[in-house]
Short mmCIF file of C-alpha atoms in Angstrom, two decimals:
data_model
loop_
_atom_site.label_atom_id
_atom_site.label_comp_id
_atom_site.label_asym_id
_atom_site.label_seq_id
_atom_site.Cartn_x
_atom_site.Cartn_y
_atom_site.Cartn_z
CA MET O 1 33.60 123.72 46.04
CA ALA O 2 34.16 126.45 48.94
CA GLU O 3 34.94 130.16 48.04
CA HIS O 4 38.66 131.03 47.59
CA LEU O 5 39.96 133.10 50.30
CA GLY O 6 41.01 135.76 47.53
CA ASP O 7 37.44 136.12 46.66
CA ARG O 8 36.15 136.95 49.91
CA LEU O 9 39.40 139.13 50.96
CA ALA O 10 38.24 141.22 47.34
CA ARG O 11 34.76 141.14 47.91
CA LEU O 12 35.25 142.54 51.45
CA ARG O 13 37.79 144.93 50.55
CA ARG O 14 35.33 146.61 47.83
CA LEU O 15 32.58 146.75 50.28
CA ALA O 16 34.82 148.65 52.94
CA ASP O 17 35.67 150.76 49.78
CA LEU O 18 39.13 150.02 50.19
CA THR O 19 42.07 149.76 47.62
CA GLN O 20 44.73 147.02 47.98
CA GLU O 21 46.95 149.72 49.29
CA GLY O 22 44.58 151.13 51.85
CA LEU O 23 43.98 147.68 53.32
CA ALA O 24 47.45 146.91 53.65
CA GLU O 25 47.99 150.22 55.38
CA ARG O 26 45.08 149.57 57.77
CA SER O 27 45.95 146.24 58.72
CA GLY O 28 49.52 146.27 58.69
CA VAL O 29 49.93 143.54 56.09
CA SER O 30 52.04 144.15 53.09
CA VAL O 31 50.48 144.94 50.01
CA ASP O 32 52.07 142.07 48.08
CA VAL O 33 50.39 139.67 50.59
CA VAL O 34 46.86 141.18 49.79
CA ARG O 35 47.79 141.34 46.10
CA LYS O 36 48.70 137.66 45.91
CA LEU O 37 45.73 136.48 47.91
CA GLU O 38 43.24 138.26 45.49
CA GLN O 39 44.88 137.02 42.42
CA LYS O 40 44.99 133.48 43.89
CA ARG O 41 48.76 133.47 43.51
CA LYS O 42 48.64 132.48 47.46
CA HIS O 43 45.91 130.47 48.58
CA SER O 44 46.03 130.54 52.48
CA ALA O 45 46.95 132.87 55.08
CA ARG O 46 48.57 132.47 58.67
CA LEU O 47 45.73 133.36 61.54
CA PRO O 48 47.64 136.24 62.87
CA THR O 49 47.71 137.91 59.41
CA LEU O 50 43.96 136.79 58.73
CA HIS O 51 43.26 138.67 62.02
CA ALA O 52 44.85 141.74 61.05
CA LEU O 53 43.23 141.81 57.56
CA SER O 54 39.96 141.25 59.09
CA GLN O 55 40.41 143.94 61.82
CA GLY O 56 41.54 146.21 58.68
CA LEU O 57 38.31 145.34 56.99
CA GLY O 58 36.23 145.82 60.03
CA VAL O 59 34.62 142.50 59.70
CA GLU O 60 34.87 139.54 62.06
CA LEU O 61 37.30 136.87 61.55
CA THR O 62 34.42 134.17 60.22
CA ALA O 63 34.17 136.10 57.42
CA LEU O 64 37.72 135.38 56.33
CA LEU O 65 38.30 131.75 57.82
CA GLY O 66 35.61 129.83 55.59
CA ASP O 67 34.89 127.28 58.13
CA PRO O 68 32.79 124.43 56.59
CA PRO O 69 29.22 125.33 56.53
CA GLY O 70 26.71 123.92 58.63
CA ALA O 71 23.90 126.05 57.12
CA PRO O 72 23.38 128.17 53.97
CA SER O 73 25.51 131.48 54.15
CA SER O 74 24.38 132.76 50.91
CA GLY O 75 22.66 135.97 52.40
CA ASP O 76 19.20 134.31 52.09
CA ALA O 77 17.11 134.17 55.01
CA ASP O 78 17.74 131.68 57.75
CA PRO O 79 16.78 127.94 57.26
CA PRO O 80 13.52 126.85 58.88
CA GLN O 81 16.08 124.77 61.21
CA LEU O 82 17.84 127.73 62.30
CA VAL O 83 14.97 129.91 63.07
CA ALA O 84 14.22 126.76 65.51
CA VAL O 85 17.37 127.22 67.19
CA ARG O 86 16.90 130.85 67.63
CA ARG O 87 13.33 130.42 68.96
CA ALA O 88 14.51 127.91 71.48
CA ILE O 89 17.47 130.07 72.24
CA MET O 90 15.41 133.33 72.59
CA PRO O 91 11.82 132.12 73.13
CA PRO O 92 9.24 134.60 72.05
CA LEU O 93 8.20 137.62 74.18
CA PHE O 94 5.04 137.23 76.28
CA ALA O 95 4.83 133.67 74.85
CA PRO O 96 3.11 131.32 77.94
CA PRO O 97 5.53 128.61 78.82
CA THR O 98 4.65 125.29 77.46
CA GLU O 99 5.02 121.88 78.86
CA PRO O 100 6.92 119.54 76.22
CA ASN O 101 5.23 116.59 75.08
CA GLY O 102 6.11 113.06 76.97
CA VAL O 103 6.70 113.93 80.54
CA GLU O 104 8.70 110.80 80.59
CA ARG O 105 11.13 112.26 78.85
CA LEU O 106 12.10 114.74 81.53
CA SER O 107 13.77 112.68 83.72
CA LEU O 108 17.03 114.04 84.16
CA PRO O 109 19.28 111.22 83.68
CA LEU O 110 17.51 111.05 79.97
CA LEU O 111 17.89 114.67 79.40
CA ARG O 112 21.78 114.44 80.20
CA ARG O 113 22.07 111.53 77.95
CA GLU O 114 20.44 113.75 74.86
CA ILE O 115 22.33 116.85 75.73
CA SER O 116 25.55 113.97 75.34
CA ASP O 117 24.35 112.95 72.18
CA GLY O 118 24.15 116.15 71.14
CA TRP O 119 27.76 117.23 71.62
CA THR O 120 28.51 113.90 70.02
CA LEU O 121 26.79 115.41 66.72
CA TYR O 122 28.45 118.59 67.52
CA HIS O 123 32.09 116.76 67.40
CA ASP O 124 31.00 114.64 64.58
CA ALA O 125 30.32 118.00 62.49
CA GLU O 126 26.80 116.66 62.35
CA PHE O 127 25.39 120.01 62.58
CA GLY O 128 22.51 120.11 60.05
CA ARG O 129 21.07 116.80 62.26
CA LEU O 130 22.07 118.80 65.59
CA MET O 131 20.21 121.79 64.15
CA GLU O 132 17.11 119.40 64.02
CA VAL O 133 17.22 118.11 67.72
CA LEU O 134 18.47 121.11 69.87
CA PRO O 135 15.21 122.80 70.00
CA GLY O 136 13.66 120.04 71.51
CA ILE O 137 16.26 119.72 73.68
CA ILE O 138 16.66 122.93 74.92
CA THR O 139 12.77 123.12 75.79
CA ASP O 140 12.84 120.13 77.53
CA ALA O 141 15.52 121.72 79.79
CA ARG O 142 14.00 125.14 80.41
CA PHE O 143 11.23 123.01 81.53
CA ALA O 144 13.05 120.83 83.87
CA ALA O 145 14.48 123.96 85.47
CA ALA O 146 11.23 125.22 86.28
CA VAL O 147 9.66 122.17 88.08
CA GLY O 148 10.20 120.36 91.32
CA THR O 149 12.31 120.72 94.26
CA ALA O 150 14.95 122.95 94.97
CA ASP O 151 17.43 120.59 93.93
CA ASP O 152 15.53 119.03 90.78
CA ARG O 153 15.58 122.97 89.67
CA ALA O 154 19.50 123.09 90.15
CA ALA O 155 19.79 120.13 88.00
CA GLY O 156 17.57 121.30 85.56
CA GLN O 157 19.42 124.52 85.27
CA ALA O 158 22.61 122.94 85.01
CA ALA O 159 21.30 120.63 82.13
CA LEU O 160 19.77 123.93 80.61
CA GLY O 161 23.00 125.76 80.84
CA LYS O 162 24.80 122.87 78.93
CA ALA O 163 22.31 122.80 76.36
CA LEU O 164 22.36 126.55 75.81
CA GLN O 165 26.36 125.85 75.72
CA LEU O 166 26.02 123.65 72.84
CA ALA O 167 23.74 125.98 71.12
CA GLY O 168 26.19 128.92 71.24
CA HIS O 169 29.09 126.55 69.91
CA LEU O 170 26.76 125.16 67.16
CA ALA O 171 26.23 129.27 66.08
CA ILE O 172 29.52 129.88 66.21
CA ARG O 173 30.33 127.07 63.80
CA LEU O 174 27.52 128.45 61.68
CA GLY O 175 29.17 131.89 61.62
CA LYS O 176 26.48 133.29 63.76
CA THR O 177 28.63 135.04 66.75
CA ASP O 178 25.89 137.32 68.16
CA LEU O 179 23.24 134.51 68.37
CA ALA O 180 26.17 132.48 69.96
CA LEU O 181 26.85 135.47 72.39
CA SER O 182 23.14 135.35 73.22
CA ALA O 183 23.08 131.62 73.74
CA LEU O 184 25.78 131.68 75.90
CA GLU O 185 24.75 134.71 78.04
CA ARG O 186 21.61 132.59 78.68
CA ALA O 187 23.95 129.58 79.65
CA MET O 188 25.88 131.48 82.25
CA ASN O 189 22.83 132.76 83.90
CA ALA O 190 21.71 129.02 84.19
CA ALA O 191 24.82 128.15 85.33
CA THR O 192 24.90 130.55 87.97
CA ASP O 193 21.65 128.93 89.57
CA SER O 194 22.42 125.35 88.92
CA SER O 195 24.20 122.43 90.73
CA ASP O 196 27.13 122.63 88.62
CA PRO O 197 30.22 124.76 90.18
CA LEU O 198 32.04 124.16 86.92
CA LEU O 199 29.57 125.05 84.24
CA ALA O 200 30.29 128.51 84.71
CA PRO O 201 34.13 128.39 83.64
CA MET O 202 32.98 125.69 81.12
CA VAL O 203 30.66 128.45 79.26
CA SER O 204 33.46 131.15 80.16
CA ASN O 205 35.73 129.27 78.13
CA SER O 206 33.03 128.99 75.28
CA VAL O 207 32.61 132.86 75.40
CA ALA O 208 36.29 133.27 74.85
CA TRP O 209 36.47 131.35 71.97
CA ASN O 210 33.16 133.27 70.59
CA TYR O 211 35.44 136.45 71.58
CA GLN O 212 38.40 134.85 69.36
CA ARG O 213 36.00 134.75 66.43
CA GLN O 214 35.10 138.32 66.92
CA ASN O 215 39.08 139.61 67.11
CA ARG O 216 38.49 140.22 70.44
CA LEU O 217 41.64 138.67 71.55
CA ASP O 218 42.66 140.65 74.43
CA ASP O 219 38.82 139.74 75.91
CA ALA O 220 39.09 136.08 75.04
CA GLU O 221 42.53 135.76 77.00
CA HIS O 222 41.79 137.72 80.32
CA LEU O 223 38.29 135.83 80.39
CA ALA O 224 40.02 132.70 80.05
CA VAL O 225 42.77 133.13 82.30
CA HIS O 226 40.58 134.62 85.05
CA ALA O 227 38.44 131.89 84.72
CA ALA O 228 41.21 129.15 85.06
CA ASP O 229 42.39 130.85 88.10
CA GLY O 230 39.31 130.39 89.76
CA VAL O 231 38.81 126.45 88.77
CA GLU O 232 42.44 125.98 90.01
CA ARG O 233 41.71 127.60 93.17
CA ASP O 234 38.49 125.83 94.17
CA HIS O 235 38.46 122.77 92.20
CA GLY O 236 41.83 121.67 91.02
CA THR O 237 42.12 118.39 92.67
CA THR O 238 39.46 116.42 90.87
CA ALA O 239 39.77 115.20 86.94
CA GLU O 240 36.88 117.57 86.21
CA GLY O 241 38.11 120.34 87.64
CA LEU O 242 41.67 119.85 85.99
CA ARG O 243 39.94 119.00 82.58
CA VAL O 244 38.19 122.71 82.48
CA TRP O 245 40.99 124.53 83.77
CA GLY O 246 43.17 122.93 81.13
CA GLY O 247 40.62 123.79 78.48
CA LEU O 248 40.91 127.53 79.44
CA ILE O 249 44.47 127.59 79.66
CA MET O 250 44.57 126.32 76.08
CA SER O 251 42.16 128.88 75.13
CA ALA O 252 44.14 131.66 76.63
CA ALA O 253 47.20 130.01 74.81
CA THR O 254 45.11 130.07 71.34
CA SER O 255 44.42 133.99 72.08
CA ALA O 256 48.01 134.78 72.60
CA ALA O 257 49.10 133.12 69.83
CA ARG O 258 46.61 134.75 67.35
CA SER O 259 47.86 138.06 68.99
CA GLY O 260 51.48 137.40 68.04
CA ASP O 261 52.76 136.13 71.20
CA TYR O 262 53.73 132.89 70.20
CA ASP O 263 56.24 132.48 73.16
CA THR O 264 54.14 132.91 75.43
CA ALA O 265 51.50 130.54 74.08
CA ASN O 266 53.86 127.86 73.70
CA GLU O 267 54.91 128.28 77.26
CA MET O 268 51.05 127.99 78.69
CA MET O 269 50.78 124.71 76.27
CA THR O 270 53.68 123.42 77.71
CA THR O 271 52.17 123.76 81.02
CA ALA O 272 49.00 122.41 80.18
CA GLU O 273 50.36 119.23 78.74
CA ASP O 274 52.59 118.82 82.10
CA ALA O 275 49.28 119.02 83.77
CA THR O 276 47.67 116.22 81.54
CA LYS O 277 49.76 114.00 83.62
CA ARG O 278 47.87 114.11 86.70
CA LEU O 279 44.71 113.05 84.89
CA ALA O 280 46.24 109.34 85.21
CA THR O 281 46.21 109.53 88.87
CA LEU O 282 42.61 111.05 89.38
CA PRO O 283 38.99 108.99 88.90
CA PRO O 284 37.63 109.73 85.53
CA PRO O 285 34.86 112.26 85.22
CA ALA O 286 31.35 110.43 85.21
CA ASP O 287 30.46 111.52 81.65
CA GLY O 288 33.69 113.08 79.71
CA LYS O 289 31.31 114.23 77.01
CA MET O 290 29.85 116.83 79.58
CA VAL O 291 33.06 118.14 80.60
CA SER O 292 36.00 120.41 78.81
CA VAL O 293 38.04 118.50 76.06
CA PHE O 294 41.58 118.34 77.68
CA SER O 295 44.22 115.57 77.53
CA ARG O 296 47.56 114.91 76.25
CA SER O 297 46.23 114.28 72.69
CA SER O 298 44.24 117.75 72.79
CA VAL O 299 46.76 119.49 73.84
CA ARG O 300 49.39 118.14 71.38
CA ILE O 301 46.78 118.75 68.48
CA GLU O 302 46.37 122.43 69.53
CA ARG O 303 50.55 122.78 69.75
CA VAL O 304 50.45 121.61 66.36
CA ARG O 305 48.26 123.63 65.12
CA LEU O 306 49.69 126.91 66.52
CA ALA O 307 52.92 125.68 65.18
CA VAL O 308 51.81 125.44 61.72
CA GLN O 309 49.80 129.08 61.93
CA HIS O 310 52.95 130.31 63.00
CA ALA O 311 55.27 129.00 60.13
CA ARG O 312 56.91 126.51 62.06
CA PRO O 313 56.47 123.20 60.08
CA GLU O 314 59.62 121.28 61.49
CA GLU O 315 58.22 121.71 65.11
CA ALA O 316 54.65 120.97 64.12
CA LEU O 317 55.58 117.61 62.44
CA SER O 318 57.83 116.82 65.52
CA LEU O 319 55.00 117.50 68.19
CA ALA O 320 52.72 115.47 66.00
CA LYS O 321 55.36 112.43 65.12
CA GLY O 322 54.37 109.43 67.05
CA MET O 323 51.09 110.85 68.77
CA ARG O 324 48.81 108.54 70.15
CA LEU O 325 45.36 109.90 70.17
CA SER O 326 43.12 109.27 73.22
CA ALA O 327 40.13 107.11 72.77
CA ASP O 328 37.85 110.30 73.60
CA THR O 329 39.64 112.61 71.32
CA PRO O 330 36.64 114.05 69.50
CA PRO O 331 36.96 113.14 65.61
CA SER O 332 36.51 116.63 64.41
CA TRP O 333 39.94 117.24 66.04
CA ARG O 334 41.45 114.34 64.50
CA THR O 335 40.46 116.13 61.05
CA TRP O 336 42.24 119.19 62.03
CA LEU O 337 45.48 117.18 62.95
CA LEU O 338 45.29 115.74 59.71
CA LEU O 339 45.03 119.04 57.98
CA ASP O 340 47.45 120.71 59.53
CA VAL O 341 50.19 118.41 59.27
CA ALA O 342 49.25 118.46 55.49
CA ARG O 343 49.95 122.06 55.83
CA ALA O 344 53.42 121.40 57.49
CA HIS O 345 54.50 119.21 55.08
CA ALA O 346 53.41 121.28 52.24
CA ASP O 347 55.39 124.26 53.81
CA LEU O 348 58.35 122.33 53.64
CA ARG O 349 57.69 121.30 50.12
CA ASN O 350 57.18 117.45 50.74
CA ALA O 351 54.01 116.94 48.43
CA GLU O 352 54.18 113.37 48.91
CA GLY O 353 53.87 113.60 52.82
CA ALA O 354 51.05 116.21 52.12
CA VAL O 355 49.18 113.77 49.82
CA LYS O 356 49.28 111.11 52.36
CA ALA O 357 47.74 112.78 55.23
CA LEU O 358 45.17 114.68 52.67
CA GLU O 359 44.23 110.99 51.91
CA LYS O 360 43.54 109.95 55.42
CA LEU O 361 41.45 113.10 55.90
CA ARG O 362 39.27 112.17 52.98
CA GLN O 363 38.77 108.83 54.07
CA ILE O 364 37.56 109.59 57.58
CA ALA O 365 35.96 113.42 56.65
CA PRO O 366 34.98 113.70 53.21
CA ALA O 367 32.34 116.14 53.31
CA TRP O 368 33.98 118.31 55.85
CA MET O 369 37.24 118.50 53.69
CA ARG O 370 35.39 119.21 50.48
CA HIS O 371 34.09 122.36 51.96
CA HIS O 372 36.94 123.66 54.11
CA THR O 373 39.03 126.14 52.68
CA LEU O 374 42.28 125.14 53.93
CA ALA O 375 41.94 121.75 52.38
CA VAL O 376 41.21 123.24 49.13
CA ALA O 377 43.99 126.00 49.35
CA ILE O 378 46.50 123.30 50.00
CA VAL O 379 45.51 121.03 47.18
CA SER O 380 45.65 124.10 45.12
CA ASP O 381 49.17 124.63 45.90
CA LEU O 382 50.27 121.36 45.65
CA TRP O 383 48.43 120.94 42.08
CA ALA O 384 50.09 124.26 41.26
CA GLY O 385 53.59 122.76 42.03
CA SER O 386 56.16 121.11 39.59
CA SER O 387 55.41 117.51 41.70
CA ARG O 388 52.39 115.83 41.66
CA PRO O 389 53.22 112.56 43.45
CA PRO O 390 50.54 109.62 43.41
CA GLY O 391 46.95 110.36 44.75
CA LEU O 392 47.24 113.92 44.17
CA ARG O 393 45.07 113.97 41.24
CA LYS O 394 42.34 112.08 42.81
CA LEU O 395 42.25 114.94 45.37
CA ALA O 396 42.22 117.77 43.05
CA ASP O 397 39.32 116.40 41.16
CA PHE O 398 37.56 115.69 44.27
CA LEU O 399 38.05 119.14 45.85
CA GLY O 400 37.43 120.57 41.98
CA VAL O 401 40.92 122.09 41.49
CA ALA O 402 42.08 120.44 38.68
CA ASN O 403 42.35 121.88 35.23
#
């Protein structure tokens, strides 16, 4: 079972040599909230509260979020798979370049297909499998970026940038935000020399996400807005450009919301959702997996998430009601939606509605659910309540929270 938020908070507070009162003063969070979390009388907290606590503790947000782990986080040495990913991102100094085995694998269409399949593994939360295949993909892409004509090398740089962007996303999910930044800086360098004019702003979006995880919310918002302005100016008439622009606006909105400015975030999200109507009038991208996730479904999912995180459960359920998910909505986004709907029902003390959403979540993503702190927190809250609807016992047993 995932470590309880209160246990992590208490451990990090002691490492920072702070009392509960000292942490409350430094973070601007009430000592009552700190105390209830550490005593496990409160099982979860809003993202703005978690940002404030992590700033008070002097740690990255990932230390408190408790995302489902893709690799052991016990403090032991990195597993061999992660070491291989590190080596692929940052090759050993002074090592001579090596030609990948099987030159036939280096055709650009096949390489792009491998990268696209890698993004599918990422969105399916198959992080272990992705760690196994990603080093080879990066090696192939790095070689492709160094051989052939100028046009061939530019196309190879585009593939390399996309592969390194994927490595950055994986590192963020593993809680390795400094490794992620190294990967994304290299991805940006490749984007500069690539044949894809939208790759740099897509990588900027990834960097903004990494900044969010490091509590650099102002940096994240400013970067996303700056990149979005450039895309809108130069590529706003294509489906690819609109999707990249929309992803950046959603990222900027998330940063604003986590800074406590929900009104600005909601305005940005509404603007983004209105813009999705234009997608139906434009030819679709040749490979949607290689472009930012942006659709009416993705915007609605993010709006639901922000409403839940800012204690607006009625608004969240209203946004989620009757939502039809587009076919290209990644499974990871679907799982988040169900978790947020469950949280909204639980906040409204509708245990039956929360259990129904959690049962669906268990059906489609059991491993993800078992390791996610928020899922455990919701079921723990429901189990401690006075109403235990049908299905709650199975969920509590599954997550190990039943007495």
